[in-house]
CSV table of C-alpha atoms and ligand atoms in Angstrom, one decimal:
chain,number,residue,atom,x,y,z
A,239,UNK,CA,-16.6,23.3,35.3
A,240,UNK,CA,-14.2,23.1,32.4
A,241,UNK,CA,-10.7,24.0,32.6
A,242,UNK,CA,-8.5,25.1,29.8
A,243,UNK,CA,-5.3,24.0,29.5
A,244,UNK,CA,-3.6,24.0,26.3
A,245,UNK,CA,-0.7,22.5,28.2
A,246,UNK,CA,1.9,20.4,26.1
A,247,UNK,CA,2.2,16.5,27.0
A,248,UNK,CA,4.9,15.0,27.3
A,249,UNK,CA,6.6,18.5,28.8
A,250,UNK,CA,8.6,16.3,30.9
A,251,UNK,CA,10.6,15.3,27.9
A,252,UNK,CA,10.3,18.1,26.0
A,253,UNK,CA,12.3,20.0,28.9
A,254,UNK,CA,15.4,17.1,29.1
A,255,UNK,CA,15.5,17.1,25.4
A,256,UNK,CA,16.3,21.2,26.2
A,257,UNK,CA,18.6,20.3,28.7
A,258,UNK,CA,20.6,17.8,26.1
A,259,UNK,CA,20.2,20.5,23.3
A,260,UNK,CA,22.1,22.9,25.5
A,261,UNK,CA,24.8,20.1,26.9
A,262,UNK,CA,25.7,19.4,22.8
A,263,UNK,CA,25.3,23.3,22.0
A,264,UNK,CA,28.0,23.9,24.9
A,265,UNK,CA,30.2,21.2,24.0
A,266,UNK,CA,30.0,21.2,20.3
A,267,UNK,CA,29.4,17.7,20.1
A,268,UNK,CA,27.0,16.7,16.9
A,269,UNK,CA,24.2,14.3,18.3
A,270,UNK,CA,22.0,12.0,16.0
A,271,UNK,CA,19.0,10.1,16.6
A,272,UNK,CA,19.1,6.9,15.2
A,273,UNK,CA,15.4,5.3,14.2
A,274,UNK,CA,14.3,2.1,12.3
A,275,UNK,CA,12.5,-1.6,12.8
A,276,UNK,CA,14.4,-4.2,14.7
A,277,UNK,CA,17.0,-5.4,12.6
A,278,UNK,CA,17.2,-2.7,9.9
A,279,UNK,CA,21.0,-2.4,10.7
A,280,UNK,CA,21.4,0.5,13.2
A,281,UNK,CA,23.9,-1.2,15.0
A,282,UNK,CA,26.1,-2.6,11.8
A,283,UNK,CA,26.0,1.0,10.7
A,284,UNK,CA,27.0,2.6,13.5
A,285,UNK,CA,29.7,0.1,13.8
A,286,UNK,CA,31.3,0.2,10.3
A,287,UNK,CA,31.1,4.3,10.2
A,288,UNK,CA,33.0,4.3,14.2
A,289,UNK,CA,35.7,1.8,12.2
A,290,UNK,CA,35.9,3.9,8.7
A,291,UNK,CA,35.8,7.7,10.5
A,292,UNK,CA,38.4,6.8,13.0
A,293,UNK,CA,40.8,8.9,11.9
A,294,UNK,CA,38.4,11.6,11.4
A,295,UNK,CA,35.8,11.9,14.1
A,296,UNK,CA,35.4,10.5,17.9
A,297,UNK,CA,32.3,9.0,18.5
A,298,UNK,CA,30.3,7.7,21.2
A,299,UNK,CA,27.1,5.7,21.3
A,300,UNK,CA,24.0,5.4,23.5
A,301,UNK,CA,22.6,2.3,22.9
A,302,UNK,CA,18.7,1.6,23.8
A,303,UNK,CA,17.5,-1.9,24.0
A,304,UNK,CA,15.1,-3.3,25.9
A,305,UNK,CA,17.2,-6.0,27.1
A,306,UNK,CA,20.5,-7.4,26.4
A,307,UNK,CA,24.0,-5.0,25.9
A,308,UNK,CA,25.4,-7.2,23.0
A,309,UNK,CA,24.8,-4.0,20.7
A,310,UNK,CA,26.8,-2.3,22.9
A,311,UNK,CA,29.8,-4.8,22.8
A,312,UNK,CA,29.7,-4.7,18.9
A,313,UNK,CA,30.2,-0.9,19.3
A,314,UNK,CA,33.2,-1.2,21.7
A,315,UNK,CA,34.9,-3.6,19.8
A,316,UNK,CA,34.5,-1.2,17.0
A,317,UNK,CA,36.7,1.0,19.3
A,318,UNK,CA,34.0,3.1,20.3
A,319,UNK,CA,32.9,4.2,24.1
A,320,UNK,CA,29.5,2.7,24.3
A,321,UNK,CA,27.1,3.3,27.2
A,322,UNK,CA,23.7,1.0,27.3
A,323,UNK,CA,20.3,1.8,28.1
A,324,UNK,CA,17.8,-1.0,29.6
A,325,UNK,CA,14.7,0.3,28.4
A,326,UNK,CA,12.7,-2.3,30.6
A,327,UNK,CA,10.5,-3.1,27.6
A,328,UNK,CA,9.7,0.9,26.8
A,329,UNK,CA,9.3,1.2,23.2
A,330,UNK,CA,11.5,4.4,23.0
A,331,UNK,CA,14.4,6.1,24.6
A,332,UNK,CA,13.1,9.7,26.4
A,333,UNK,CA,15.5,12.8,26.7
A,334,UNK,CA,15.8,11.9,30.5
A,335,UNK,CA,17.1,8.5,30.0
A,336,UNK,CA,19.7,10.1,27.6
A,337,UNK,CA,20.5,13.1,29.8
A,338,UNK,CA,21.2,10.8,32.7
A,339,UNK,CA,24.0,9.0,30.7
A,340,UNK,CA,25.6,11.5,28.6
A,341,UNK,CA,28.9,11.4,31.7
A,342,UNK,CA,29.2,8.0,31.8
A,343,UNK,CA,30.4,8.0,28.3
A,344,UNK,CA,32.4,11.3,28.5
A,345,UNK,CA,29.9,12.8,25.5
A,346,UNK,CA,31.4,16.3,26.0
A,347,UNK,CA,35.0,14.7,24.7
A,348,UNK,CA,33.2,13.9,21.3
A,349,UNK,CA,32.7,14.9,17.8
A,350,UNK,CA,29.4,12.9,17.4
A,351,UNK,CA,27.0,11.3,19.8
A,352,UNK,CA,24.8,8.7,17.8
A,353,UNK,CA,21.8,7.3,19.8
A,354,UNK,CA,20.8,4.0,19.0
A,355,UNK,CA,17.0,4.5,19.7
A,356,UNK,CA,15.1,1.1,20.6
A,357,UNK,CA,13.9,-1.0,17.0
A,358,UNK,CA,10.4,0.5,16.2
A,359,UNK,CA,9.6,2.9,13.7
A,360,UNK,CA,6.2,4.6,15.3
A,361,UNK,CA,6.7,5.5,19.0
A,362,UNK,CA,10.8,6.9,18.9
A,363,UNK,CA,9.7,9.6,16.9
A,364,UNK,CA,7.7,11.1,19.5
A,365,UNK,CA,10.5,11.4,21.5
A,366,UNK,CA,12.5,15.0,20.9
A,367,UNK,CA,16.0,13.8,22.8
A,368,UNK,CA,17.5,16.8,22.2
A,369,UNK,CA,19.2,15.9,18.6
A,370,UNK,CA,20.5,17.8,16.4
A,371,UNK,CA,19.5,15.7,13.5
A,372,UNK,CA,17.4,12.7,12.9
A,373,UNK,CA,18.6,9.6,10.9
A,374,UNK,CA,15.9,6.8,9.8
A,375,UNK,CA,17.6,3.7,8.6
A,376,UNK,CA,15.5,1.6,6.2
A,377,UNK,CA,16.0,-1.8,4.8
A,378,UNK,CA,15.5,-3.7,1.6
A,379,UNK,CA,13.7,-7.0,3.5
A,380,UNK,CA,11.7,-5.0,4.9
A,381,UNK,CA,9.5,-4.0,2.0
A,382,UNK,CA,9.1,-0.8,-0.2
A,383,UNK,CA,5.9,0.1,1.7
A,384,UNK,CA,7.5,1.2,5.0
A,385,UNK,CA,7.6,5.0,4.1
A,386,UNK,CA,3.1,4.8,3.5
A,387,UNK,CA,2.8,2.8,6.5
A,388,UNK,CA,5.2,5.1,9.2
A,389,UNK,CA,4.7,8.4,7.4
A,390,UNK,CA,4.9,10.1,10.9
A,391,UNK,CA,8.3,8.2,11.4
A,392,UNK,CA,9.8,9.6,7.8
A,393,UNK,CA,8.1,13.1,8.0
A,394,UNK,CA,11.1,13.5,11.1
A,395,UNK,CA,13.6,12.3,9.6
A,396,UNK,CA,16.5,14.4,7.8
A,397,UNK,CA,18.6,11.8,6.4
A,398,UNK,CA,17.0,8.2,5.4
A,399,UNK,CA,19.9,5.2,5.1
A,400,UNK,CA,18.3,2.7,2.6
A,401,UNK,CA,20.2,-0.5,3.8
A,402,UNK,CA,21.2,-3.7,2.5
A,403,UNK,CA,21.1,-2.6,-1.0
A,404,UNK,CA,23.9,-5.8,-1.4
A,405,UNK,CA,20.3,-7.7,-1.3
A,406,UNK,CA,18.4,-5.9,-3.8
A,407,UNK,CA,18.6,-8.5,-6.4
A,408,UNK,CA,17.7,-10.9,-4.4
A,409,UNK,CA,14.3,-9.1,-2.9
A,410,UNK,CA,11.6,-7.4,-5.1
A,411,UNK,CA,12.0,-3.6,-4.1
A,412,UNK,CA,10.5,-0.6,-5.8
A,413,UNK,CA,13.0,2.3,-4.8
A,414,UNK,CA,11.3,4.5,-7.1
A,415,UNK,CA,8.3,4.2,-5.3
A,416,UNK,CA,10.3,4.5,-1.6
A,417,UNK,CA,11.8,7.9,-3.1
A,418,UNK,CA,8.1,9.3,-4.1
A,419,UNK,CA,6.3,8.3,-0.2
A,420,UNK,CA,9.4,9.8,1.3
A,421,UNK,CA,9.4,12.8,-0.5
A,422,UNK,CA,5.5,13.2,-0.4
A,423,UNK,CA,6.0,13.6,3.7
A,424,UNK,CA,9.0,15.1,3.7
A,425,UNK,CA,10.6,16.5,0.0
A,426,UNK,CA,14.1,17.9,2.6
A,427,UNK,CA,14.8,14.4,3.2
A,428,UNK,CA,18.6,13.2,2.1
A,429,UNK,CA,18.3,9.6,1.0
A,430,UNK,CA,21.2,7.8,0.7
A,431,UNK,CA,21.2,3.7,-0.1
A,432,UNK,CA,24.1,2.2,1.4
A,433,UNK,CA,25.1,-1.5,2.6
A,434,UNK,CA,26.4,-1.4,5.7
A,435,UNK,CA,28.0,-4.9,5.1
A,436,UNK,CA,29.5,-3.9,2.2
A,437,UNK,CA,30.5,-0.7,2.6
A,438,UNK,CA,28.8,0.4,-1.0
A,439,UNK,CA,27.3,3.6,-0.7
A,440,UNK,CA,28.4,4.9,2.6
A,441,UNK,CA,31.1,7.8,1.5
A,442,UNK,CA,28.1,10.1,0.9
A,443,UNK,CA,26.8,9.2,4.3
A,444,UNK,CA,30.2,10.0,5.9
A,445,UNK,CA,30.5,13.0,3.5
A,446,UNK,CA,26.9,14.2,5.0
A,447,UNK,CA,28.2,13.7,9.0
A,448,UNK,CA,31.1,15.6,8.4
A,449,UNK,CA,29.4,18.6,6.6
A,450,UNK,CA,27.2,18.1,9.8
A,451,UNK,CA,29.8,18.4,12.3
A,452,UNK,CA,31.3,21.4,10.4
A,453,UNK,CA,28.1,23.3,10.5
A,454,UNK,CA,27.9,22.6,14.8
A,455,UNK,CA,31.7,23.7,15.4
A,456,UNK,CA,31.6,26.7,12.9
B,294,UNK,CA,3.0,2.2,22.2
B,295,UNK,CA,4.0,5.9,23.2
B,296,UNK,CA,0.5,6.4,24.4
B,297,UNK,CA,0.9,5.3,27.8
B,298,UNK,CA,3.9,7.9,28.3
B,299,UNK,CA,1.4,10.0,27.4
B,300,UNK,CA,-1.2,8.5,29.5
B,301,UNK,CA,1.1,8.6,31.9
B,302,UNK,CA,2.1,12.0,31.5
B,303,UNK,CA,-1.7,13.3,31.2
B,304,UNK,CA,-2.5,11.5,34.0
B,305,UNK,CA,-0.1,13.4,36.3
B,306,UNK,CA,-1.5,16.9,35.0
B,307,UNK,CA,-5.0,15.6,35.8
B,308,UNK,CA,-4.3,14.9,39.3
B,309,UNK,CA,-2.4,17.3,40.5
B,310,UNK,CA,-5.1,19.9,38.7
B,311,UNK,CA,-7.4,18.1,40.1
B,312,UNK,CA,-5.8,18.1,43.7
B,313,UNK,CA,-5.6,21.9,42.9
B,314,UNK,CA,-9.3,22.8,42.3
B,315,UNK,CA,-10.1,20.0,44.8
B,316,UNK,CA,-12.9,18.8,42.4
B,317,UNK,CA,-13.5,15.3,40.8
B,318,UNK,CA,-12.7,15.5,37.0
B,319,UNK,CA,-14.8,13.6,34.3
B,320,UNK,CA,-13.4,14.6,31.3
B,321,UNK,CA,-10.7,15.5,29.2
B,322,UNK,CA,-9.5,16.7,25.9
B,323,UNK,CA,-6.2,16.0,24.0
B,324,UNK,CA,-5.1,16.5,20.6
B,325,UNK,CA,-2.7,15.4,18.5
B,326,UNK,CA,-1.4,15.5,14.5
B,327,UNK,CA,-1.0,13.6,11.8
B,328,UNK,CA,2.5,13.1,11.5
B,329,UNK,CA,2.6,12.8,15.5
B,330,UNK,CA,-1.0,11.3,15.8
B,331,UNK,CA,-2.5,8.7,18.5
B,332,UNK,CA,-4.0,5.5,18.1
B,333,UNK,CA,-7.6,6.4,19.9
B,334,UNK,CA,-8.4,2.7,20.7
B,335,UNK,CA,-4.7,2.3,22.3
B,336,UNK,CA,-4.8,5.9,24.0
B,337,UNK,CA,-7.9,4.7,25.2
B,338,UNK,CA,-6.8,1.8,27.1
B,339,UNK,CA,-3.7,3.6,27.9
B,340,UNK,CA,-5.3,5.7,29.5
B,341,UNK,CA,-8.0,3.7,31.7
B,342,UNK,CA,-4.8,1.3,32.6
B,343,UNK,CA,-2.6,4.4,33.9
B,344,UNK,CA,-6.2,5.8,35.4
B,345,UNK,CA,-7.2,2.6,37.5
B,346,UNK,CA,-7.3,3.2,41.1
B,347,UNK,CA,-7.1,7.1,41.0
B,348,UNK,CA,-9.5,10.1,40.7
B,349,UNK,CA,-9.3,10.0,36.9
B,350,UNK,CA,-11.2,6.0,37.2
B,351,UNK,CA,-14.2,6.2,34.9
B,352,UNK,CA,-13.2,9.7,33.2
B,353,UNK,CA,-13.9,9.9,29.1
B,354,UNK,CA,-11.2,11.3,27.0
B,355,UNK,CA,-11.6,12.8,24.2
B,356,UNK,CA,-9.2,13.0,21.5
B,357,UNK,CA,-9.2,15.7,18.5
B,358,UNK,CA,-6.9,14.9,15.7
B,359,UNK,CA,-6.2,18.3,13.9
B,360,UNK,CA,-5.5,18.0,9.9
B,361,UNK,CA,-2.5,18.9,8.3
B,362,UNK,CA,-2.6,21.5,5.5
B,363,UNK,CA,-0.1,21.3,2.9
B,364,UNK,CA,0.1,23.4,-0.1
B,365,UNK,CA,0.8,21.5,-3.6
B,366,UNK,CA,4.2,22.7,-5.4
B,367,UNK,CA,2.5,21.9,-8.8
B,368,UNK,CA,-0.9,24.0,-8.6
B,369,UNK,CA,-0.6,25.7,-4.9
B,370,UNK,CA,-3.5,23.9,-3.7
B,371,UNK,CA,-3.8,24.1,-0.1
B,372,UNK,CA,-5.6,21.2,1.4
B,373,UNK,CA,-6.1,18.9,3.6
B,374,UNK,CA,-3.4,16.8,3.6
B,375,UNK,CA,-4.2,12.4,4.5
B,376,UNK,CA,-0.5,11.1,5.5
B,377,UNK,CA,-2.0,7.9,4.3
B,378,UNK,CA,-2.9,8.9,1.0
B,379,UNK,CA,-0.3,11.8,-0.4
B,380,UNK,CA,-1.5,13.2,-3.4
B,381,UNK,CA,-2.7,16.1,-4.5
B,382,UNK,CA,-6.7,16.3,-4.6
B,383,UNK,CA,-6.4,18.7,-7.6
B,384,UNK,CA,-3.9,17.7,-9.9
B,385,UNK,CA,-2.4,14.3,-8.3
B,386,UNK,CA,1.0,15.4,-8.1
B,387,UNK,CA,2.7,14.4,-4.3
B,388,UNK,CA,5.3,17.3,-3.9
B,389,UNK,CA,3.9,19.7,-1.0
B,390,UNK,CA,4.8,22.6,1.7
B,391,UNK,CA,3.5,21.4,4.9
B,392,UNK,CA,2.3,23.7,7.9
B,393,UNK,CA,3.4,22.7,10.7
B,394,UNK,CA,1.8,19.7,12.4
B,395,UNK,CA,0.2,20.1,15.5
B,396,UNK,CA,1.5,19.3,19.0
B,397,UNK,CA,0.4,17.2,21.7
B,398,UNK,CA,-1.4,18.6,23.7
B,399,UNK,CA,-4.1,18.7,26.7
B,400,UNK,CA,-6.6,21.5,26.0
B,401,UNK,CA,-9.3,20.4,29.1
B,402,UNK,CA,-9.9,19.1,31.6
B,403,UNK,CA,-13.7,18.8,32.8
B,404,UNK,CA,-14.9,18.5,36.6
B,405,UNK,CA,-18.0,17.6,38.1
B,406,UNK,CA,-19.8,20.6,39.1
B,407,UNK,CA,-21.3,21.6,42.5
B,408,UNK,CA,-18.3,20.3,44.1
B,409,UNK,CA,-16.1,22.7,45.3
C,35,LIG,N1,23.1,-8.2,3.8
C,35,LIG,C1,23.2,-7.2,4.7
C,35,LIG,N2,22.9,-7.5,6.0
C,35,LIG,C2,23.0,-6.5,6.9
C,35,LIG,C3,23.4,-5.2,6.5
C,35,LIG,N3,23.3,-4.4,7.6
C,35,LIG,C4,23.0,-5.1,8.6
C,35,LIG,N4,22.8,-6.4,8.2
C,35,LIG,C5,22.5,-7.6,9.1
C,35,LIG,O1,21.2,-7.4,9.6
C,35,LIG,C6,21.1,-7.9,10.9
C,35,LIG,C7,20.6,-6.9,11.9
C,35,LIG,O2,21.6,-5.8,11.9
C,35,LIG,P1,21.7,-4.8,13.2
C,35,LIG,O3,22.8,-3.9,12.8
C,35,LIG,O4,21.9,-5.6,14.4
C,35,LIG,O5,20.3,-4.1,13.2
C,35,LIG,P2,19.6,-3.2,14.3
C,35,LIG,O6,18.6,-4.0,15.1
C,35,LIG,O7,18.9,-2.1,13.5
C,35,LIG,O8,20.7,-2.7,15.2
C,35,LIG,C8,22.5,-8.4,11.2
C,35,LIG,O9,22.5,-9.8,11.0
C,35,LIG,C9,23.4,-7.7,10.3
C,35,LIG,O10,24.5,-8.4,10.0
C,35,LIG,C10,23.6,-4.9,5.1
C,35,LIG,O11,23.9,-3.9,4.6
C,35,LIG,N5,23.5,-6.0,4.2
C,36,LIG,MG1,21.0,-2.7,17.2
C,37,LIG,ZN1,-1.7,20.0,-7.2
């Protein structure tokens, strides 16, 4: 006997990620997906954009890690709420986990919710958590291949950070070719290349979350 | 490796189905994308792990990846698109319309017959 189904996996998700979509819909508060590889510079982003928008946007931040809350810490002393999410070793955050967190750090009180999703750049982007938009971050020492290898990862995305561009003459980088395998999966992609040390680069970045936040509260 | 949430989560359909029909299952289907495909050796093993111990020990999965079709902007080509290699087949250029990708999903389950 053979029993058709046609049911989707992973429904569980799909129906917290609802759940979230209509907490930020009722709230107006723009929520982002953050994505990349350990180390990319998720957290140093997040941190210099809660410092430079202060005047201009509250934020609050889910952090995922698997372990330790030190990303966390950096966000708070950047004079943001921060909540933390031990992921236990999962390789992603799920809607749920976000859902059951979104008090703790008063998310209906702000402008923009970023997620900090765990470092990995295949499994997260199987993960609808309800975002409005979906921000992959991608750095310089990490080779100009990324976008062939994840293309599942950059197909999702609608805004890629190209990092640590203070390093690019000090690592062989073909951006050209990083522009061309993005755009081959995805030609709607914004790509911006900032340092997030540096602060080069990240005004259009800003420029693009505020036009976001407009469109949500208009 | 997201395939043992969705072993995980397949798993759970399968057994309560299962507990439904009150009948031993043997098989299943899933399917995936491109963009949001599955590693079959690691949904494999995902999937016996999460399975160990329960009704679903010793079922086969089968998983069917469904292609992509993107149109080229250059020519209009519509083809089958390979995320790993992103050109055009007709005129090389790599700037394309996708359809949508498919879903996951679990199209069927399979049960051992004459036991109802
Ligand atoms: N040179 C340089 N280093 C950076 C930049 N952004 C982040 N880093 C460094 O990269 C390392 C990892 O950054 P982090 O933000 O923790 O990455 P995450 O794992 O993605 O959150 C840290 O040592 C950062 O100081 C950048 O723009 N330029
Ligand atoms: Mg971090
Ligand atoms: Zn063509």
């Amino acid at each position: 006997m053979k029993l058709s189904l046609n049911q989707k996996i992973l429904s569980r998700n799909e129906e917290y990620a609802q759940k979230n979509r209509a907490f930020f819909a009722k709230h107006k508060v723009l929520c982002l997906n953050v994505i990349s590889s350990p180390g990319a510079g998720k957290t140093t982003t997040l941190a210099r954009t809660i410092r430079d928008m202060k005047d201009t946007l509250t934020i609050g931040v889910i952090e995922g890690d698997i372990k330790t809350d030190t990303d966390a810490q950096k966000i708070r002393a950047a004079g943001a709420e921060a909540v933390q999410i031990e992921t236990k070793g999962a390789c992603h955050l799920s809607a749920e986990q976000v859902h059951g967190v979104l008090k703790s750090i008063h998310a209906d009180t702000k402008d923009v919710v970023f997620i900090e999703n765990v470092g990995n750049l295949v499994c997260p982007s199987a993960f609808d958590l309800g975002e409005h938009k979906r921000v992959v971050i991608l750095s310089i020492p990490e080779g100009d291949d990324k976008p062939v290898k994840y293309p599942g990862t950059f197909a999702g995305a609608d805004v890629v950070l190209v990092n640590k561009i203070d390093l690019s003459d000090y690592i062989e980088f073909n951006l050209q070719r990083v522009l061309a395998d993005i755009c081959a999966v995805n030609p709607d992609a914004q790509i911006y290349q900032v340092s997030a040390a540096t602060g080069e680069g990240m005004d259009a970045w800003y420029d693009w979350l505020c036009q976001q936040r407009q469109q949500i509260t208009e | 490796m997201h395939e043992t949430s969705v072993a995980e989560s397949i798993l759970s359909t399968i057994l309560e189905t299962a507990g439904r029909v009150n009948a031993q299952p043997v098989g299943a289907t899933i399917s995936c994308g491109q963009f949001n495909a599955l590693n079959d050796e690691v949904m494999n093993f995902a999937f016996e792990t999460a399975a160990a111990g329960t009704v679903c020990e010793g079922m086969t999965l089968t998983i069917r990846h469904v292609p992509l079709r993107a149109t080229c902007r250059q020519c209009g080509t519509t083809f089958e698109f390979d995320i790993y290699r992103p050109v055009c087949r007709q005129c090389s250029s790599a700037e394309f319309v996708f359809k949508p990708d498919a879903p996951l999903l679990l199209e069927t389950i399979e049960f051992k017959d004459g036991k109802e």
